[in-house]
């Protein structure tokens, strides 16, 4: 079957069924300006888009019958030379000779090299999803219409081979082409005819893939309070995954490796101010935080949570209070032996 050559159509059609309303196309020319892509005939209806795939999906604004005639290319206007310098030369015999010298034109500056893009991750066809007859292959530059699974998807014939462009199109100063091959053209119709540079399988229904996000280290706030026998540590890591996260309690250190939503991770090792009993210590995951209870090996007061080499002088922390919510709203004072004797 012939293929329609009107801009924005490109469908295969049956001449017997071709009527005055079969083809929807664009009568104008494509417009590429500062990354935006549109058609000159309907830019007020179809707003400019950024992606080339979205540009190719813009619906046509004219209705007519299909045609396979090659689009007419306007003849280039004749170039008129300007600023011609006419010089007069006199020969030895006294004859006057006139000559014209074209003005010197500065050589154009070398164009900047084409930017190198990151490696292209190509789509794969999802063979488990049925395809409607007539669906066009999604690969750039292919344009093959789906007939059946045996012909286009699982067969080994020529109809199952896809010739396409794996990289994105590039439009620069009027030239058009693809990053994966060197050919460049000026006319948009010629650009659509650039043959693919790679062979593979057709993609009618791309597989849904979840691209893994790079893991990002983050920081979490840590608070603590103490009693004569325990130190309560709160790590405010919201919605930490308790199946993937780990908390390792040692006598002088606590290791946190918490997996958070959005591919974020909190990793930190806290060197403790004093020793703790590993068997008597514990931790628990909550929706908004991770709570760690460290059992002291002695009843001395911890000046800080983390051990430091700085001289802190006479700075010391008072013990917290017990009660339903720990230090906030507690009812019963928790004192060490020295302070208990003072109160009594």
Tab-separated table of C-alpha atoms in Angstrom:
chain	number	residue	atom	x	y	z
A	1	UNK	CA	0.000	0.000	0.000
A	2	UNK	CA	1.246	3.538	-0.718
A	3	UNK	CA	2.193	5.825	2.141
A	4	UNK	CA	0.802	9.348	2.431
A	5	UNK	CA	3.442	12.055	2.011
A	6	UNK	CA	1.520	14.909	3.652
A	7	UNK	CA	3.165	16.492	6.704
A	8	UNK	CA	1.881	15.047	9.973
A	9	UNK	CA	0.180	12.031	8.347
A	10	UNK	CA	2.592	9.433	6.977
A	11	UNK	CA	0.026	6.624	7.109
A	12	UNK	CA	-0.296	3.696	4.721
A	13	UNK	CA	-3.616	3.880	2.908
A	14	UNK	CA	-5.769	1.905	0.517
A	15	UNK	CA	-6.493	3.930	-2.652
A	16	UNK	CA	-9.943	2.341	-2.848
A	17	UNK	CA	-10.893	3.786	0.556
A	18	UNK	CA	-9.254	7.180	0.021
A	19	UNK	CA	-11.837	9.971	0.264
A	20	UNK	CA	-11.806	13.711	0.958
A	21	UNK	CA	-11.734	13.232	4.746
A	22	UNK	CA	-9.210	10.404	5.065
A	23	UNK	CA	-6.106	12.481	5.777
A	24	UNK	CA	-5.470	14.901	8.641
A	25	UNK	CA	-2.250	16.834	8.049
A	26	UNK	CA	-0.365	20.114	8.484
A	27	UNK	CA	-0.355	22.566	5.605
A	28	UNK	CA	2.415	24.747	7.036
A	29	UNK	CA	6.059	24.183	7.845
A	30	UNK	CA	7.665	23.044	11.097
A	31	UNK	CA	9.043	25.784	13.331
A	32	UNK	CA	11.989	25.126	15.683
A	33	UNK	CA	12.957	28.048	17.874
A	34	UNK	CA	14.950	28.012	21.118
A	35	UNK	CA	14.112	24.385	21.806
A	36	UNK	CA	10.367	24.766	21.138
A	37	UNK	CA	8.758	22.869	18.267
A	38	UNK	CA	5.464	23.680	16.510
A	39	UNK	CA	3.775	24.046	13.105
A	40	UNK	CA	3.387	27.436	11.426
A	41	UNK	CA	-0.169	26.598	10.342
A	42	UNK	CA	-1.608	25.928	13.813
A	43	UNK	CA	0.748	27.321	16.441
A	44	UNK	CA	-2.169	29.174	18.058
A	45	UNK	CA	-4.125	25.910	18.450
A	46	UNK	CA	-1.345	23.377	19.067
A	47	UNK	CA	0.997	24.997	21.563
A	48	UNK	CA	4.757	24.548	21.022
A	49	UNK	CA	6.316	21.544	22.752
A	50	UNK	CA	9.849	20.670	23.850
A	51	UNK	CA	10.175	16.974	23.029
A	52	UNK	CA	10.398	15.786	19.416
A	53	UNK	CA	8.109	12.815	20.136
A	54	UNK	CA	5.409	15.202	21.366
A	55	UNK	CA	5.897	17.362	18.272
A	56	UNK	CA	5.308	14.364	15.992
A	57	UNK	CA	2.041	13.655	17.843
A	58	UNK	CA	0.555	17.133	17.296
A	59	UNK	CA	-2.770	16.584	15.465
A	60	UNK	CA	-3.124	17.966	11.967
A	61	UNK	CA	-5.180	21.071	11.270
A	62	UNK	CA	-6.282	20.310	7.673
A	63	UNK	CA	-8.448	17.513	6.250
A	64	UNK	CA	-8.144	16.112	2.744
A	65	UNK	CA	-7.452	12.887	0.854
A	66	UNK	CA	-4.193	10.962	1.074
A	67	UNK	CA	-1.549	11.414	-1.599
A	68	UNK	CA	1.769	9.782	-2.426
A	69	UNK	CA	3.087	12.641	-4.542
A	70	UNK	CA	6.416	14.045	-3.507
A	71	UNK	CA	6.057	17.426	-1.776
A	72	UNK	CA	6.985	20.379	-3.899
A	73	UNK	CA	10.231	22.013	-2.915
A	74	UNK	CA	10.377	25.712	-3.815
A	75	UNK	CA	13.216	26.657	-6.128
A	76	UNK	CA	15.914	28.676	-4.423
A	77	UNK	CA	15.901	32.373	-5.261
A	78	UNK	CA	18.780	33.510	-7.461
A	79	UNK	CA	21.575	35.133	-5.532
A	80	UNK	CA	22.217	38.739	-6.428
A	81	UNK	CA	25.731	39.907	-5.840
A	82	UNK	CA	26.050	43.260	-4.153
A	83	UNK	CA	28.887	45.647	-3.387
A	84	UNK	CA	30.784	44.622	-6.541
A	85	UNK	CA	33.964	46.612	-6.924
A	86	UNK	CA	34.706	47.634	-10.544
A	87	UNK	CA	38.327	48.502	-11.248
A	88	UNK	CA	39.852	50.105	-14.340
A	89	UNK	CA	43.158	48.847	-15.696
A	90	UNK	CA	45.081	50.330	-18.646
A	91	UNK	CA	47.204	48.073	-20.823
A	92	UNK	CA	50.448	48.991	-22.560
A	93	UNK	CA	48.552	49.708	-25.797
A	94	UNK	CA	46.349	52.229	-24.047
A	95	UNK	CA	43.236	49.973	-24.017
A	96	UNK	CA	41.015	50.248	-21.009
A	97	UNK	CA	40.039	46.978	-19.319
A	98	UNK	CA	37.289	46.838	-16.719
A	99	UNK	CA	37.108	43.988	-14.167
A	100	UNK	CA	34.950	43.261	-11.172
A	101	UNK	CA	36.351	41.868	-7.977
A	102	UNK	CA	34.050	40.162	-5.515
A	103	UNK	CA	34.409	41.578	-2.022
A	104	UNK	CA	36.512	39.532	0.308
A	105	UNK	CA	34.448	37.565	2.743
A	106	UNK	CA	35.901	36.581	6.062
A	107	UNK	CA	36.180	32.846	6.483
A	108	UNK	CA	33.459	31.489	8.755
A	109	UNK	CA	34.414	30.620	12.277
A	110	UNK	CA	34.698	26.909	12.952
A	111	UNK	CA	31.472	25.588	14.393
A	112	UNK	CA	31.501	24.299	17.926
A	113	UNK	CA	31.641	20.488	18.238
A	114	UNK	CA	28.410	18.620	18.681
A	115	UNK	CA	27.796	17.945	22.383
A	116	UNK	CA	28.222	14.326	23.418
A	117	UNK	CA	25.188	12.963	25.204
A	118	UNK	CA	25.028	10.276	27.874
A	119	UNK	CA	24.628	6.631	26.780
A	120	UNK	CA	21.142	5.965	25.447
A	121	UNK	CA	18.967	3.450	27.295
A	122	UNK	CA	16.827	1.831	24.605
A	123	UNK	CA	13.263	0.627	25.068
A	124	UNK	CA	12.225	-3.010	24.762
A	125	UNK	CA	8.956	-4.356	23.390
A	126	UNK	CA	6.581	-5.805	25.977
A	127	UNK	CA	5.448	-8.986	24.247
A	128	UNK	CA	2.862	-9.695	26.957
A	129	UNK	CA	0.727	-6.706	25.891
A	130	UNK	CA	-1.502	-7.139	22.799
A	131	UNK	CA	-1.082	-4.648	19.946
A	132	UNK	CA	-3.802	-3.209	17.713
A	133	UNK	CA	-3.365	-3.705	13.970
A	134	UNK	CA	-1.966	-0.549	12.382
A	135	UNK	CA	0.020	0.603	15.434
A	136	UNK	CA	3.249	2.318	14.353
A	137	UNK	CA	6.598	1.214	15.761
A	138	UNK	CA	7.742	3.606	18.494
A	139	UNK	CA	11.395	3.659	17.427
A	140	UNK	CA	12.636	6.825	15.691
A	141	UNK	CA	12.847	6.595	11.931
A	142	UNK	CA	11.098	3.215	11.593
A	143	UNK	CA	7.417	3.870	10.809
A	144	UNK	CA	6.441	0.207	10.286
A	145	UNK	CA	2.758	-0.536	10.991
A	146	UNK	CA	1.864	-3.603	13.070
A	147	UNK	CA	0.306	-6.521	11.209
A	148	UNK	CA	0.512	-9.470	13.608
A	149	UNK	CA	2.733	-10.925	16.323
A	150	UNK	CA	4.033	-13.589	13.951
A	151	UNK	CA	5.040	-11.030	11.328
A	152	UNK	CA	6.378	-8.107	13.383
A	153	UNK	CA	7.184	-9.294	16.904
A	154	UNK	CA	8.233	-12.943	17.173
A	155	UNK	CA	8.985	-13.766	13.532
A	156	UNK	CA	12.406	-13.848	11.864
A	157	UNK	CA	11.452	-12.312	8.517
A	158	UNK	CA	12.309	-8.925	7.120
A	159	UNK	CA	9.105	-7.416	8.571
A	160	UNK	CA	10.366	-8.210	12.090
A	161	UNK	CA	13.604	-6.227	11.600
A	162	UNK	CA	13.472	-2.616	12.769
A	163	UNK	CA	15.816	-0.069	11.174
A	164	UNK	CA	15.874	2.962	13.445
A	165	UNK	CA	17.795	5.759	15.123
A	166	UNK	CA	18.763	4.971	18.742
A	167	UNK	CA	19.643	8.572	19.654
A	168	UNK	CA	17.637	11.778	19.790
A	169	UNK	CA	17.161	14.184	16.856
A	170	UNK	CA	19.190	17.387	16.741
A	171	UNK	CA	18.209	20.738	15.206
A	172	UNK	CA	20.975	23.307	14.980
A	173	UNK	CA	21.019	26.495	12.890
A	174	UNK	CA	18.654	25.081	10.284
A	175	UNK	CA	20.320	21.676	9.900
A	176	UNK	CA	18.442	18.576	11.027
A	177	UNK	CA	19.623	15.081	11.833
A	178	UNK	CA	20.206	12.540	14.589
A	179	UNK	CA	22.987	12.375	17.153
A	180	UNK	CA	23.673	8.735	16.309
A	181	UNK	CA	24.646	9.346	12.655
A	182	UNK	CA	26.408	12.062	10.673
A	183	UNK	CA	23.879	12.908	7.969
A	184	UNK	CA	22.375	16.414	8.182
A	185	UNK	CA	19.663	17.936	5.955
A	186	UNK	CA	17.934	21.308	5.723
A	187	UNK	CA	14.354	20.395	4.767
A	188	UNK	CA	12.083	18.764	7.323
A	189	UNK	CA	10.678	16.352	4.726
A	190	UNK	CA	14.195	15.152	3.995
A	191	UNK	CA	14.819	14.769	7.715
A	192	UNK	CA	11.853	12.376	8.014
A	193	UNK	CA	13.385	10.272	5.221
A	194	UNK	CA	16.774	9.775	6.886
A	195	UNK	CA	17.199	6.020	7.094
A	196	UNK	CA	17.946	4.442	10.435
A	197	UNK	CA	21.514	3.552	11.323
A	198	UNK	CA	20.855	0.526	13.553
A	199	UNK	CA	18.913	-2.729	13.233
A	200	UNK	CA	16.943	-4.366	16.019
A	201	UNK	CA	13.449	-5.479	17.016
A	202	UNK	CA	10.341	-3.337	16.751
A	203	UNK	CA	8.902	-1.641	19.847
A	204	UNK	CA	5.121	-1.321	19.692
A	205	UNK	CA	4.493	-1.316	23.475
A	206	UNK	CA	7.560	-0.208	25.485
A	207	UNK	CA	8.226	-2.080	28.703
A	208	UNK	CA	7.597	-0.087	31.852
A	209	UNK	CA	10.940	0.258	33.593
A	210	UNK	CA	11.714	1.844	36.922
A	211	UNK	CA	15.048	3.560	36.715
A	212	UNK	CA	16.942	3.189	40.003
A	213	UNK	CA	17.593	6.539	41.592
A	214	UNK	CA	21.108	7.209	42.846
A	215	UNK	CA	21.343	6.809	46.595
A	216	UNK	CA	21.781	10.080	48.464
A	217	UNK	CA	23.307	10.376	51.920
A	218	UNK	CA	21.384	12.619	54.283
A	219	UNK	CA	21.593	13.812	57.883
A	220	UNK	CA	19.111	13.295	60.706
A	221	UNK	CA	18.694	15.133	63.988
A	222	UNK	CA	19.722	13.210	67.129
A	223	UNK	CA	18.401	14.034	70.612
A	224	UNK	CA	18.971	12.248	73.903
A	225	UNK	CA	18.308	12.348	77.620
A	226	UNK	CA	19.557	10.178	80.463
A	227	UNK	CA	18.583	8.583	83.750
A	228	UNK	CA	21.022	7.106	86.308
A	229	UNK	CA	20.879	3.744	84.553
A	230	UNK	CA	19.971	4.476	80.908
A	231	UNK	CA	20.516	6.879	78.013
A	232	UNK	CA	17.571	7.345	75.638
A	233	UNK	CA	18.589	8.328	72.078
A	234	UNK	CA	16.117	9.505	69.419
A	235	UNK	CA	17.164	9.567	65.749
A	236	UNK	CA	14.532	11.517	63.805
A	237	UNK	CA	14.562	9.402	60.640
A	238	UNK	CA	11.008	9.523	59.305
A	239	UNK	CA	9.638	6.306	57.770
A	240	UNK	CA	12.896	4.382	57.979
A	241	UNK	CA	12.634	0.938	56.377
A	242	UNK	CA	13.159	-1.436	59.303
A	243	UNK	CA	13.613	-4.394	56.943
A	244	UNK	CA	16.641	-2.806	55.226
A	245	UNK	CA	17.963	-0.636	58.065
A	246	UNK	CA	20.358	-1.766	60.785
A	247	UNK	CA	21.266	-0.490	64.252
A	248	UNK	CA	24.316	-2.140	65.817
A	249	UNK	CA	25.016	-1.490	69.506
A	250	UNK	CA	28.531	-2.099	70.824
A	251	UNK	CA	30.035	-1.361	74.208
A	252	UNK	CA	31.481	1.994	73.141
A	253	UNK	CA	29.753	2.706	69.814
A	254	UNK	CA	26.379	2.674	68.057
A	255	UNK	CA	26.276	2.208	64.275
A	256	UNK	CA	23.271	3.577	62.353
A	257	UNK	CA	22.517	2.561	58.755
A	258	UNK	CA	18.973	3.738	58.022
A	259	UNK	CA	17.267	3.471	54.618
A	260	UNK	CA	14.802	6.331	54.066
A	261	UNK	CA	12.204	7.097	51.360
A	262	UNK	CA	13.360	8.712	48.109
A	263	UNK	CA	16.602	6.666	47.902
A	264	UNK	CA	18.034	8.521	50.890
A	265	UNK	CA	20.260	6.959	53.504
A	266	UNK	CA	21.532	7.965	56.942
A	267	UNK	CA	24.858	6.430	57.965
A	268	UNK	CA	26.631	7.413	61.152
A	269	UNK	CA	28.718	5.905	63.929
A	270	UNK	CA	28.364	7.460	67.389
A	271	UNK	CA	31.282	6.951	69.761
A	272	UNK	CA	29.587	6.932	73.168
A	273	UNK	CA	30.609	9.044	76.152
A	274	UNK	CA	30.569	5.993	78.405
A	275	UNK	CA	30.351	2.214	78.121
A	276	UNK	CA	27.021	0.393	77.824
A	277	UNK	CA	25.728	-3.143	78.213
A	278	UNK	CA	24.992	-4.507	74.739
A	279	UNK	CA	22.671	-7.241	76.012
A	280	UNK	CA	20.609	-4.839	78.108
A	281	UNK	CA	20.316	-2.194	75.387
A	282	UNK	CA	17.616	-2.140	72.699
A	283	UNK	CA	16.133	-0.136	69.814
A	284	UNK	CA	12.750	0.245	68.148
A	285	UNK	CA	11.502	1.732	64.875
A	286	UNK	CA	8.646	4.246	64.853
A	287	UNK	CA	7.011	6.143	61.998
A	288	UNK	CA	8.861	9.380	62.770
A	289	UNK	CA	12.038	8.197	64.517
A	290	UNK	CA	14.249	5.371	65.731
A	291	UNK	CA	14.417	5.067	69.518
A	292	UNK	CA	17.524	3.541	71.158
A	293	UNK	CA	17.760	2.696	74.871
A	294	UNK	CA	21.344	2.268	76.106
A	295	UNK	CA	21.917	0.618	79.480
A	296	UNK	CA	24.894	2.149	81.305
A	297	UNK	CA	27.649	0.019	82.808
A	298	UNK	CA	27.848	2.524	85.673
A	299	UNK	CA	25.636	5.221	87.130
A	300	UNK	CA	27.792	8.236	86.302
A	301	UNK	CA	26.251	11.163	84.481
A	302	UNK	CA	27.108	11.549	80.773
A	303	UNK	CA	28.216	15.087	79.987
A	304	UNK	CA	27.582	14.461	76.257
A	305	UNK	CA	26.214	11.674	74.116
A	306	UNK	CA	29.421	11.413	72.079
A	307	UNK	CA	32.869	11.117	73.546
A	308	UNK	CA	35.099	14.135	72.954
A	309	UNK	CA	38.734	15.085	73.511
A	310	UNK	CA	37.871	18.677	74.490
A	311	UNK	CA	38.149	19.851	78.079
A	312	UNK	CA	34.567	20.519	79.214
A	313	UNK	CA	35.527	21.812	82.688
A	314	UNK	CA	32.779	21.476	85.268
A	315	UNK	CA	29.950	21.167	82.706
A	316	UNK	CA	27.573	18.346	83.524
A	317	UNK	CA	24.035	17.343	82.654
A	318	UNK	CA	21.285	16.738	85.161
A	319	UNK	CA	19.345	13.526	85.011
A	320	UNK	CA	15.963	13.480	83.362
A	321	UNK	CA	12.630	12.720	84.956
A	322	UNK	CA	10.495	9.639	84.606
A	323	UNK	CA	6.882	9.446	83.635
A	324	UNK	CA	4.571	8.661	80.772
A	325	UNK	CA	6.420	10.839	78.234
A	326	UNK	CA	9.974	10.796	79.629
A	327	UNK	CA	11.414	14.255	80.247
A	328	UNK	CA	8.280	16.105	79.140
A	329	UNK	CA	5.384	16.074	81.566
A	330	UNK	CA	7.120	13.617	83.906
A	331	UNK	CA	5.809	13.305	87.441
A	332	UNK	CA	8.547	11.414	89.307
A	333	UNK	CA	12.054	12.770	89.760
A	334	UNK	CA	14.829	10.306	88.976
A	335	UNK	CA	17.955	11.137	91.033
A	336	UNK	CA	21.266	9.445	91.649
A	337	UNK	CA	22.369	8.441	95.170
A	338	UNK	CA	24.239	11.694	95.863
A	339	UNK	CA	21.294	13.936	94.961
A	340	UNK	CA	18.879	11.620	96.743
A	341	UNK	CA	20.847	12.075	100.006
A	342	UNK	CA	20.780	15.854	99.522
A	343	UNK	CA	17.015	15.918	99.099
A	344	UNK	CA	16.492	13.719	102.107
